[in-house]
Tab-separated table of C-alpha atoms in Angstrom:
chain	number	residue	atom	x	y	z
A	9	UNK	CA	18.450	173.171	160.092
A	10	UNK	CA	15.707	174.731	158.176
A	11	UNK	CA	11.863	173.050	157.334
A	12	UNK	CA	11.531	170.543	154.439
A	13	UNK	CA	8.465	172.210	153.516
A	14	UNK	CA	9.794	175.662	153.544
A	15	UNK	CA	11.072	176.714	150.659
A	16	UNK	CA	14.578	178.126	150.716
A	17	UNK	CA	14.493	181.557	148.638
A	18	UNK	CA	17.799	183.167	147.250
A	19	UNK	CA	18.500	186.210	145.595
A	20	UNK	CA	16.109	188.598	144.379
A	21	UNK	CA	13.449	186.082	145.145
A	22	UNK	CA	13.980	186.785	148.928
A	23	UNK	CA	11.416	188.990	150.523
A	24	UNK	CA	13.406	192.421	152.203
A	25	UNK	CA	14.712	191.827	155.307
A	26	UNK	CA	14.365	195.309	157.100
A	27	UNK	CA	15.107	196.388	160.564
A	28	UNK	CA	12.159	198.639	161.766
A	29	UNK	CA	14.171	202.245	161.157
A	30	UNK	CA	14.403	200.899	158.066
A	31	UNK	CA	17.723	199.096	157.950
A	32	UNK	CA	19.104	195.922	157.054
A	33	UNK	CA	20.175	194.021	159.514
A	34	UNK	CA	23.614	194.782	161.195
A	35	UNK	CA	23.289	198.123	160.271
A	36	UNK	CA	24.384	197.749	156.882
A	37	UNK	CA	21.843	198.950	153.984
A	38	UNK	CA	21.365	196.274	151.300
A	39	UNK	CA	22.922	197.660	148.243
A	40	UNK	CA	26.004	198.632	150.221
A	41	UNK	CA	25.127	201.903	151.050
A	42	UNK	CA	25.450	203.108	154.439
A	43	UNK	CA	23.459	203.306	156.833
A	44	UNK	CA	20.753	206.444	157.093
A	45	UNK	CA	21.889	207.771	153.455
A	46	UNK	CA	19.348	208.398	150.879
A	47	UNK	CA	18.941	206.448	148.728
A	48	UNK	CA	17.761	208.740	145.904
A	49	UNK	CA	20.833	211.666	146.340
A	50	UNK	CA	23.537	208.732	146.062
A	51	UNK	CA	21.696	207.005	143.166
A	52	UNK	CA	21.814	210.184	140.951
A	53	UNK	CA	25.911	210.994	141.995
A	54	UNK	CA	28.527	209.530	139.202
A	55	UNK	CA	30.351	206.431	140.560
A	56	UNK	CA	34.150	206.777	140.356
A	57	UNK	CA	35.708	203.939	138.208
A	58	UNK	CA	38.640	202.758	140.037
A	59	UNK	CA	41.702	200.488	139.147
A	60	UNK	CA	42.866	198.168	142.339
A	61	UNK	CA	46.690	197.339	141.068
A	62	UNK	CA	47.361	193.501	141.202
A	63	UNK	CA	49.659	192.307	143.844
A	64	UNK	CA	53.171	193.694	143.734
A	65	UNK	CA	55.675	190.514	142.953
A	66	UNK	CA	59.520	190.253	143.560
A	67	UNK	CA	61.682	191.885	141.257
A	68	UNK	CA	63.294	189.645	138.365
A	69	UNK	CA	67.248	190.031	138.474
A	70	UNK	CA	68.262	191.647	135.010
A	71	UNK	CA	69.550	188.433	132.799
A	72	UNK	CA	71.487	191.032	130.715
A	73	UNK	CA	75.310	190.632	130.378
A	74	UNK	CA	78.056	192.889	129.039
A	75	UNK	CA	79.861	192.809	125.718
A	76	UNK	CA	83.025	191.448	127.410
A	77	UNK	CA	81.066	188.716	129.559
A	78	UNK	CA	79.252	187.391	126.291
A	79	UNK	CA	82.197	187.691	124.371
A	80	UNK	CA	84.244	185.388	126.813
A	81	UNK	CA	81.377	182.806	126.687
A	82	UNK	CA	81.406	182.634	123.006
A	83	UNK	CA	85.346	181.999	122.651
A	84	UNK	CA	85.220	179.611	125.169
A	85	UNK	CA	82.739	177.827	123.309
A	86	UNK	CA	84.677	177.981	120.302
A	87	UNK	CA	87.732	177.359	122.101
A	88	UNK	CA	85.844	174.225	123.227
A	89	UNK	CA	85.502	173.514	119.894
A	90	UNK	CA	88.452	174.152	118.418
A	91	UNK	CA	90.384	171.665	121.064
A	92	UNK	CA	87.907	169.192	120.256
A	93	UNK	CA	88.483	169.231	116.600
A	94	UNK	CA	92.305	169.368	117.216
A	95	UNK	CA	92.669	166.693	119.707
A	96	UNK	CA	90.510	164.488	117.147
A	97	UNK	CA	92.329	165.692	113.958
A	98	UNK	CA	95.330	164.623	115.769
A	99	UNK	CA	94.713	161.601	116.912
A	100	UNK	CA	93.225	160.889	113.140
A	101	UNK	CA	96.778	161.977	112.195
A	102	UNK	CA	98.359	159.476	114.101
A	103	UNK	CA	96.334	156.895	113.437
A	104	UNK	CA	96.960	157.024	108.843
A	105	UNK	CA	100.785	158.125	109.606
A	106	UNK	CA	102.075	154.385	110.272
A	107	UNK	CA	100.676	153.425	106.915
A	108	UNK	CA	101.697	155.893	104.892
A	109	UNK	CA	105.341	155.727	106.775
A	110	UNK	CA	105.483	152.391	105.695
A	111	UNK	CA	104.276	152.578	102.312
A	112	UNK	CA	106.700	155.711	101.946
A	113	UNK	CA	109.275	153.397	103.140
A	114	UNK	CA	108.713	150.465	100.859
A	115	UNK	CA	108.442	152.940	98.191
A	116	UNK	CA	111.629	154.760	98.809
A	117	UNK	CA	113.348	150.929	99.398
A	118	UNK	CA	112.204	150.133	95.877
A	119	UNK	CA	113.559	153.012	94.318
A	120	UNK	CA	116.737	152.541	95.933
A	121	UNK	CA	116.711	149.178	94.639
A	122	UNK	CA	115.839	150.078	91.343
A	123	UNK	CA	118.610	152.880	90.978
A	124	UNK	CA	121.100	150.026	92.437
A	125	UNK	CA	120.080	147.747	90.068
A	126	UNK	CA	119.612	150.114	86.786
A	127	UNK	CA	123.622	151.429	87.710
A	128	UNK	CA	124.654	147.797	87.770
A	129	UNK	CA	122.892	147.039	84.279
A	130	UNK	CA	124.183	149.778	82.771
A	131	UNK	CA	128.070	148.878	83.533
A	132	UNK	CA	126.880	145.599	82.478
A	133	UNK	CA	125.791	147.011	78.980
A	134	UNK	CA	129.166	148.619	78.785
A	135	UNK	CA	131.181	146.092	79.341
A	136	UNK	CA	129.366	144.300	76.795
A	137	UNK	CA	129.513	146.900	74.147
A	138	UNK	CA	133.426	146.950	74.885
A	139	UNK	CA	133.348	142.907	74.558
A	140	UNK	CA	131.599	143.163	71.385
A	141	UNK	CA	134.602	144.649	70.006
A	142	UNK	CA	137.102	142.908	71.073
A	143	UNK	CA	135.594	139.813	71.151
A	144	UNK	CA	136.660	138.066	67.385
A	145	UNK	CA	138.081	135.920	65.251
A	146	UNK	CA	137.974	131.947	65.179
A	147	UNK	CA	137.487	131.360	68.593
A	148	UNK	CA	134.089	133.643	69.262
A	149	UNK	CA	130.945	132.036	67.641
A	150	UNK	CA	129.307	134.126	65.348
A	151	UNK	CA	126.181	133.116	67.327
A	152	UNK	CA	127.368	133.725	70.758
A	153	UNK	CA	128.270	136.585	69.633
A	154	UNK	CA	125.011	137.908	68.113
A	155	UNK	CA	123.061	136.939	70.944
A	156	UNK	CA	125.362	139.127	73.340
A	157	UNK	CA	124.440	141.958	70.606
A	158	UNK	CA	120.841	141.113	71.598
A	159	UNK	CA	120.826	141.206	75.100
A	160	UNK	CA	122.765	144.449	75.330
A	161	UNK	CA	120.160	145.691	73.001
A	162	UNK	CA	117.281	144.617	75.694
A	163	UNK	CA	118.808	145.527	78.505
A	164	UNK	CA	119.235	149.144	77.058
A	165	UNK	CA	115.386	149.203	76.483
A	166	UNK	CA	115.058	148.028	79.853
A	167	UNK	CA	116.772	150.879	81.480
A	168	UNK	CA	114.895	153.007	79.158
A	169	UNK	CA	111.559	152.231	80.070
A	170	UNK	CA	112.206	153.907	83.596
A	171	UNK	CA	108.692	153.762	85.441
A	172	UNK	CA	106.881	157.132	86.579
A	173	UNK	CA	107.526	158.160	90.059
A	174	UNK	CA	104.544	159.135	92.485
A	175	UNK	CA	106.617	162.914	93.477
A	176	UNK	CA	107.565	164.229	96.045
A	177	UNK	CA	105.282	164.621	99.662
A	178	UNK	CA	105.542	167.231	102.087
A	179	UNK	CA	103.999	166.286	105.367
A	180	UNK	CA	104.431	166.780	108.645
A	181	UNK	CA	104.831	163.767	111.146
A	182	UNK	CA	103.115	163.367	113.952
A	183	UNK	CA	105.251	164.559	116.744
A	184	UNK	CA	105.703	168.467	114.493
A	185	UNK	CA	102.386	170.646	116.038
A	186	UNK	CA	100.180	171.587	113.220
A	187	UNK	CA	96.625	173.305	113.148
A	188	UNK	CA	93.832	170.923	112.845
A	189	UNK	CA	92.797	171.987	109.361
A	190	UNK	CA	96.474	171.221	108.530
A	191	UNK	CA	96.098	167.791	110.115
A	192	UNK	CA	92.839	166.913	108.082
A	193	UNK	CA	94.250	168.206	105.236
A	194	UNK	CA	97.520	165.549	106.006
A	195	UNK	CA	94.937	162.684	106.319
A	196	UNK	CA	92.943	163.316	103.544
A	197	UNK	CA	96.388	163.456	101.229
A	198	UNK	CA	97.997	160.440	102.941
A	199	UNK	CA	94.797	158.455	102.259
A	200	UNK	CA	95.228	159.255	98.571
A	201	UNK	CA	99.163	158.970	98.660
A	202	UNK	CA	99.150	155.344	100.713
A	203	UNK	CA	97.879	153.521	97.256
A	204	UNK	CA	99.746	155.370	95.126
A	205	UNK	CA	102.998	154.553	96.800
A	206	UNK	CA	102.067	151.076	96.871
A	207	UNK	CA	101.321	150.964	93.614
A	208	UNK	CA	104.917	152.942	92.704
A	209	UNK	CA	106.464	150.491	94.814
A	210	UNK	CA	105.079	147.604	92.591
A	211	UNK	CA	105.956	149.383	89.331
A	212	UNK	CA	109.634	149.999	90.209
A	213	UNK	CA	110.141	146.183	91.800
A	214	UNK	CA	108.620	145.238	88.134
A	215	UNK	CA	111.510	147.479	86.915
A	216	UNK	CA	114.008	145.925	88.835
A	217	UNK	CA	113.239	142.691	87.838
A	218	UNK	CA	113.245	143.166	84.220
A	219	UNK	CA	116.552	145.284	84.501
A	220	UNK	CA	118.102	142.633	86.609
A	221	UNK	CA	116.693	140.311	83.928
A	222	UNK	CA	118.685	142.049	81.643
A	223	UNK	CA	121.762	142.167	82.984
A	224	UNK	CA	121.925	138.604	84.149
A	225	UNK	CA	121.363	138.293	80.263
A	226	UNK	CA	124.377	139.950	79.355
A	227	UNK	CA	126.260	137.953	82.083
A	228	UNK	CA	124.987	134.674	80.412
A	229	UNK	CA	125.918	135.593	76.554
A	230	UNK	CA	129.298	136.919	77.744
A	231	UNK	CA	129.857	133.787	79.324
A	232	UNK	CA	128.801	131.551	76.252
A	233	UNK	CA	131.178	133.678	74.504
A	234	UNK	CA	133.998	132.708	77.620
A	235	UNK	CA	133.274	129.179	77.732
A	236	UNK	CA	133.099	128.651	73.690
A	237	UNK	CA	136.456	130.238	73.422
A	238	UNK	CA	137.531	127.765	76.462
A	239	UNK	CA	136.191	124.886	74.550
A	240	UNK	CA	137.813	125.858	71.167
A	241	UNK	CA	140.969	126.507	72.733
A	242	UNK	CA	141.118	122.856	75.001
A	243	UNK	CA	140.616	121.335	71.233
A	244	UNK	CA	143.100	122.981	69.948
A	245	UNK	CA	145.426	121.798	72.868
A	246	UNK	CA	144.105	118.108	72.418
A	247	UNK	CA	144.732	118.329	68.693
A	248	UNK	CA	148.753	119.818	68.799
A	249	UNK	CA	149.778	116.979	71.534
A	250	UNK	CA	153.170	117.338	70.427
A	251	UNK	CA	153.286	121.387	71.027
A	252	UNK	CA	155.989	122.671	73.388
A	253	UNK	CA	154.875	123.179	77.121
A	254	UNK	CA	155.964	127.051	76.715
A	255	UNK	CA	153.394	127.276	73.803
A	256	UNK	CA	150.720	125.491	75.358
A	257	UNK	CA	151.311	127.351	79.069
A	258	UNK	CA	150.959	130.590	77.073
A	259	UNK	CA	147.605	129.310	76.058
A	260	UNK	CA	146.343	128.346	79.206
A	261	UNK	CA	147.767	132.129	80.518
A	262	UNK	CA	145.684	133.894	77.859
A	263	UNK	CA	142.507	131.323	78.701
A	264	UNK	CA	142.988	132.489	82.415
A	265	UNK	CA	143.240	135.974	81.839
A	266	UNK	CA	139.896	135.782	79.709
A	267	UNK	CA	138.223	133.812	82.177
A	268	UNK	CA	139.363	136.460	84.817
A	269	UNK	CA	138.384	139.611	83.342
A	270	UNK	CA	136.335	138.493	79.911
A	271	UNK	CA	135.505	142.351	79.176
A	272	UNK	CA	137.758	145.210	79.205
A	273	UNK	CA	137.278	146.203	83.264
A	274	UNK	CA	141.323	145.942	83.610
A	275	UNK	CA	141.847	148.474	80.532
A	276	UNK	CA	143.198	145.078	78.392
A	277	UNK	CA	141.270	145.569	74.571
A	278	UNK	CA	143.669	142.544	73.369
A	279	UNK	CA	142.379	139.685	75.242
A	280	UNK	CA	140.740	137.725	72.641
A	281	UNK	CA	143.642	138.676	69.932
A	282	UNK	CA	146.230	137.426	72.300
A	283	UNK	CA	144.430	134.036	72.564
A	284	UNK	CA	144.439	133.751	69.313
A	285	UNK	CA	147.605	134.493	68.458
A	286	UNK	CA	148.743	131.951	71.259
A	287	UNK	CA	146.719	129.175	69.608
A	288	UNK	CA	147.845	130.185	66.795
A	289	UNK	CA	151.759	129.327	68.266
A	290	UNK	CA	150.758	126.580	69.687
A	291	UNK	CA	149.660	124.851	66.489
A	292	UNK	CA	152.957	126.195	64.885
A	293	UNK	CA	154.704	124.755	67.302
A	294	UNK	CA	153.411	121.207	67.412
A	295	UNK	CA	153.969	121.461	63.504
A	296	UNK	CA	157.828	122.193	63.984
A	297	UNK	CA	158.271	119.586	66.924
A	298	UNK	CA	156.958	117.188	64.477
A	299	UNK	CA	158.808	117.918	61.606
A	300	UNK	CA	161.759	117.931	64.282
A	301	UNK	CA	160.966	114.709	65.583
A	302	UNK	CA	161.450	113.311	61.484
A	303	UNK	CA	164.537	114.668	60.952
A	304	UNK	CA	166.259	113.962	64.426
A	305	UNK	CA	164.733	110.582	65.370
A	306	UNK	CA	167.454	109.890	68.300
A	307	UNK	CA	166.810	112.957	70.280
A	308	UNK	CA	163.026	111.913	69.653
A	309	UNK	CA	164.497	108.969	71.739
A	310	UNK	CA	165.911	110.421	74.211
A	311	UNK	CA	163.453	113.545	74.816
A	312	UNK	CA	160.660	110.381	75.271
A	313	UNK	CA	163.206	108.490	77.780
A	314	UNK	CA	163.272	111.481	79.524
A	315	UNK	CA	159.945	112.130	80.177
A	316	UNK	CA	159.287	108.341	81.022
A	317	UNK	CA	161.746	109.182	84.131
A	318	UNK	CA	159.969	113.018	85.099
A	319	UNK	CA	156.925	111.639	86.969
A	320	UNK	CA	155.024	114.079	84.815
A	321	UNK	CA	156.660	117.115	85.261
A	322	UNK	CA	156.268	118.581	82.243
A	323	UNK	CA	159.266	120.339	80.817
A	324	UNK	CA	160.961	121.096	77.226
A	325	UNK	CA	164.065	119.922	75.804
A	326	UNK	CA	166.126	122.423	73.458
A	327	UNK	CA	169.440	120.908	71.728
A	328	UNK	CA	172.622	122.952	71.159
A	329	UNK	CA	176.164	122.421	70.630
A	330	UNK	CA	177.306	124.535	73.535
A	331	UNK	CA	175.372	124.355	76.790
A	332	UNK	CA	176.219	125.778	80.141
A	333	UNK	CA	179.341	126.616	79.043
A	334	UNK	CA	181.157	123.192	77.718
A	335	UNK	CA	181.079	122.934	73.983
A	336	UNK	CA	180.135	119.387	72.170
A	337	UNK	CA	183.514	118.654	71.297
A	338	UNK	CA	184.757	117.802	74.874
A	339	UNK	CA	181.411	117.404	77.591
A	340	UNK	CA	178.008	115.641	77.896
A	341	UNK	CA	176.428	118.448	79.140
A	342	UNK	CA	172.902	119.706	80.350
A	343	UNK	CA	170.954	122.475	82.181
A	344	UNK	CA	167.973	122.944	84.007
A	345	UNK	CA	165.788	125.857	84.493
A	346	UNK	CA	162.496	126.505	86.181
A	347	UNK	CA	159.695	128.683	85.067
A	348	UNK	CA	156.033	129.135	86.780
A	349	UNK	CA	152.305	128.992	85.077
A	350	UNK	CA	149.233	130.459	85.904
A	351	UNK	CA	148.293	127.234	88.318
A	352	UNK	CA	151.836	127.337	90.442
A	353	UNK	CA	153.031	124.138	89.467
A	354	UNK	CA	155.869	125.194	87.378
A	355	UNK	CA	157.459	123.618	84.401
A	356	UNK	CA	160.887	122.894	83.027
A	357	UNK	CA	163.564	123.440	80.332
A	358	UNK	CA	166.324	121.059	79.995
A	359	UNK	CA	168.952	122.317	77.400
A	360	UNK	CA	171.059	118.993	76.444
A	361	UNK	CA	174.409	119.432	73.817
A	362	UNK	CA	174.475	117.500	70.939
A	363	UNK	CA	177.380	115.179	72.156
A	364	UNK	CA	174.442	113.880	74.477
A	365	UNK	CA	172.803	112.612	70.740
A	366	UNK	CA	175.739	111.600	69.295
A	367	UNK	CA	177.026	109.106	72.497
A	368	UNK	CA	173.538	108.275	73.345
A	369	UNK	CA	173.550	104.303	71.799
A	370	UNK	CA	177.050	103.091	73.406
A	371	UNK	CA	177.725	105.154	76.798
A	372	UNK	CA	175.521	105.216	79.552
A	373	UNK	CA	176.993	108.089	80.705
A	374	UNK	CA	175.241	110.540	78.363
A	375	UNK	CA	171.874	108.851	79.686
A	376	UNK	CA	173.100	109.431	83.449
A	377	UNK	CA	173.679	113.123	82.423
A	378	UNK	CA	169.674	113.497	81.115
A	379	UNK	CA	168.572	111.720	84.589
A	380	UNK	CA	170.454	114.119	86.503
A	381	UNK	CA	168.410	116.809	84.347
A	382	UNK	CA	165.151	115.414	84.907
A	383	UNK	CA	166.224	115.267	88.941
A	384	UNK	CA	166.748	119.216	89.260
A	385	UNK	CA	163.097	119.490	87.743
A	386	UNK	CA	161.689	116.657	90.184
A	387	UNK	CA	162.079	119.644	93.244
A	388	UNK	CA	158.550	121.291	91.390
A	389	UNK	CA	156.618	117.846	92.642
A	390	UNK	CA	155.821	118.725	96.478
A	391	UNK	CA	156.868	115.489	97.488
A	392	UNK	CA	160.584	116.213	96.402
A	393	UNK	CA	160.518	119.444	97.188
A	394	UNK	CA	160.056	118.827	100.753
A	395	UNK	CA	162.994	116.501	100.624
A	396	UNK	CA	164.859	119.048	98.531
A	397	UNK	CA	164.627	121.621	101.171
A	398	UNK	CA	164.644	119.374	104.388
A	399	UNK	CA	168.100	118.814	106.385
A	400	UNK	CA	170.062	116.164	104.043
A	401	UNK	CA	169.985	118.641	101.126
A	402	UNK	CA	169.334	122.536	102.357
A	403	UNK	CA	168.148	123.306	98.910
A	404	UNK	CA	171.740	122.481	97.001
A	405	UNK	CA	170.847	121.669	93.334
A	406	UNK	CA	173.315	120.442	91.941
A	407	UNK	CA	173.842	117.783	94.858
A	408	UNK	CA	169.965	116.900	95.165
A	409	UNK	CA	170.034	116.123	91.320
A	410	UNK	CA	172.948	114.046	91.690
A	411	UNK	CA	171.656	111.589	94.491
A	412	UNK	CA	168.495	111.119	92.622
A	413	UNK	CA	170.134	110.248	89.247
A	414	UNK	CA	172.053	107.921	91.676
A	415	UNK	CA	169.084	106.378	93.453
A	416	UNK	CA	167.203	105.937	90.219
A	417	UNK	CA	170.231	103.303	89.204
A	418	UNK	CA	172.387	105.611	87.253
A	419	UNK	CA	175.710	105.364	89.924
A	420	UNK	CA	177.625	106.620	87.108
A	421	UNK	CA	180.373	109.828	86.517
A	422	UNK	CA	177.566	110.893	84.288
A	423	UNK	CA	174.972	111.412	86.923
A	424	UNK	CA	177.044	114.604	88.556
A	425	UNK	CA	179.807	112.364	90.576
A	426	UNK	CA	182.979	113.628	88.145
A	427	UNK	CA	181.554	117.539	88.640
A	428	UNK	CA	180.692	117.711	92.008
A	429	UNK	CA	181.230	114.418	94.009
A	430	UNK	CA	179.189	111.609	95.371
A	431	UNK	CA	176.636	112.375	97.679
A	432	UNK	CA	176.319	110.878	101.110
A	433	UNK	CA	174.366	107.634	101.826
A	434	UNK	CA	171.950	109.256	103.489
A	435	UNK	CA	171.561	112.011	101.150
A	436	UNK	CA	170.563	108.906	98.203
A	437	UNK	CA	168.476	107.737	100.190
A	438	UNK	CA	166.480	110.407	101.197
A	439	UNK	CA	166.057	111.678	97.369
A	440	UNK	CA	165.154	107.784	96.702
A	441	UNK	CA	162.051	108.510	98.817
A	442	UNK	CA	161.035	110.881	96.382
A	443	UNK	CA	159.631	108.450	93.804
């Protein structure tokens, strides 16, 4: 505690504090000099400048590293980086292949089609050229026939306008290993190739189309050209009424075999010249039976009572004075034969002698000898036949054609009783069934 009133001096200000030898107190001198020393001597001696060194720290570790230590760091920083890009340039990969798989696939699928298709068109244009040629005379329309010309014509310049394909792609799927710069370089091509094998894929379907287009063309025309020849031909049929089945079966044979194979597939070039020349027999024909039918008015008579008897079998009658064997002069006498058409039904020839013509207003027996003729034909109607060939009859001719001539009411020599006997009860019967 010091006095409020006194002063407190500091410093220079402070009077000298001196011990009586002289001394500061604690035996120290003020200044720092030592005790006893003179003042003066010390004073006037140079003062050595001297450096006190900081306090020593701790040693820092070096931080330095070898070539082969840095060297490792850096690659497996790029390694780092390098899997990173790879595992993401794959998975990119994977991601785009689906789509362009699929849009390869549609593309390729389209092409296919398009080949398919283009092959197809061009037999079709062939067959066509070859029907072109072949196809003449009366019964081809000069129109139908032009407008095949036509559509061969634009079918070719379908097939010609092939559409531009989008190349080939080299790329390597998903499950092949392939650097990542390889990968990106995959994506970034399959992103440009997806649209343009959509797009390729859209111009060959357009192809197809307009190929198929053609072809069904051709298809149609050659089948105006089928069906107008069918047409013609049935007219010509309706208009010779009094042709001979032979003629008009050889009409319906060509009309099938057009209507089977109307181009030249089967190596046949004569198709449409045979159907002409068969309608051309068939009118010929009609025009003889006619004239025949005017100068030989009886067998007119009895070719009519024949058919009136058949059931509509439809069969010929040819006259001769020797049939089978037995001349005219002696014998009523009469054959029948059997011949097949293009539907299976079959038709006849009956071959009668002229006796038949000459007896045919005073002696029933020359009529019994036609029925008996129109009975062997009645086996081509199934409903005879299976009588024909059942257990009364085991497909015997001559005896099947007698019982029916008997069962129709003709129980007369005549019907086949002078050449080969009467017939059972049961057999007449069973062929009077077949009515």
């Amino acid at each position: 505690m010091h006095d409020a009133d006194q002063p407190t001096v500091t410093g220079a200000d402070a009077p000298e504090q001196t011990a009586p030898d002289g001394t500061a107190p604690g035996g120290v001198g003020f200044g720092g000099f030592p005790a006893g020393a003179d003042r003066t001597t010390l004073a006037e001696q140079p003062v050595e400048f001297v450096m006190v060194p900081p306090e020593p720290r701790a040693p820092r570790r070096d931080r330095r590293m070898g070539g082969v230590a840095a060297a490792a760091v850096v690659a497996g920083v790029v390694a780092a980086w390098a899997v990173g890009h790879q595992v993401v340039a794959t998975v990119v990969h994977a991601e785009v292949w689906p789509a362009w798989v699929a849009a390869d696939t549609a593309y390729d699928e389209a092409a296919a089609d398009y080949r398919e298709t283009a092959e197809r068109a061009q037999s079709a244009i062939d067959r066509g050229d070859a029907l072109v040629a072949i196809a003449v005379g009366e019964l081809v329309a000069d129109e139908d026939r032009a407008n095949l010309e036509a559509s061969i014509s634009a079918a070719g310049e379908a097939i010609a306008d092939r559409p531009a394909s989008p190349g080939i792609a080299e790329l390597d799927a998903p499950s092949t290993f392939a650097p990542a710069w390889e990968r990106y370089a995959d994506v970034v091509e399959m992103i440009g190739l997806i649209p343009s094998r959509e797009a390729a894929s859209a111009r060959y379907e357009a192809a197809r189309d307009r190929v198929a287009e053609g072809s069904l063309a051709i298809a149609d025309a050659t089948e105006a050209i089928v069906a107008g020849a069918e047409a013609r031909t049935a007219a010509a049929i309706e208009e010779n009424p009094s042709a001979t089945v032979a003629s008009r079966v050889a009409v319906e044979d060509a009309v099938a075999a057009l209507r089977h194979s109307p181009g030249v597939s089967s190596g046949d070039t004569t198709r449409y010249a045979d159907l002409a020349a068969a309608v051309d027999e068939l009118r010929a024909s009609h025009a003889a039976e006619e004239a025949e039918r005017v100068e030989f008015p009886v067998r007119a008579e009895i070719e009519d009572f024949a058919r009136s008897v058949a059931f509509g079998v439809p069969f010929d009658v040819e006259w001769a004075y020797e049939v089978g064997g037995y001349a005219s002069d002696g014998y009523y006498s009469g054959t029948a034969e059997f011949f097949e058409d293009g539907d299976g039904e079959g038709w006849g020839l009956i071959s009668l002698t002229h006796s038949i013509e000459d007896a045919w207003s005073w002696d029933e027996n020359a009529k019994a000898v036609v029925v008996h003729e129109v009975g062997h034909v009645q086996v081509m109607r199934e409903a005879c036949a299976t009588i024909f060939t059942g257990a009364e009859f085991g497909g015997d001719h001559e005896v099947w054609a007698t019982a029916w001539a008997i069962g129709m009411g003709y129980d007369l020599p005549g019907a086949g009783i002078e050449a080969y006997g009467r017939p059972t009860d049961a057999q007449i019967a069973a062929a009077s069934a077949c009515r």
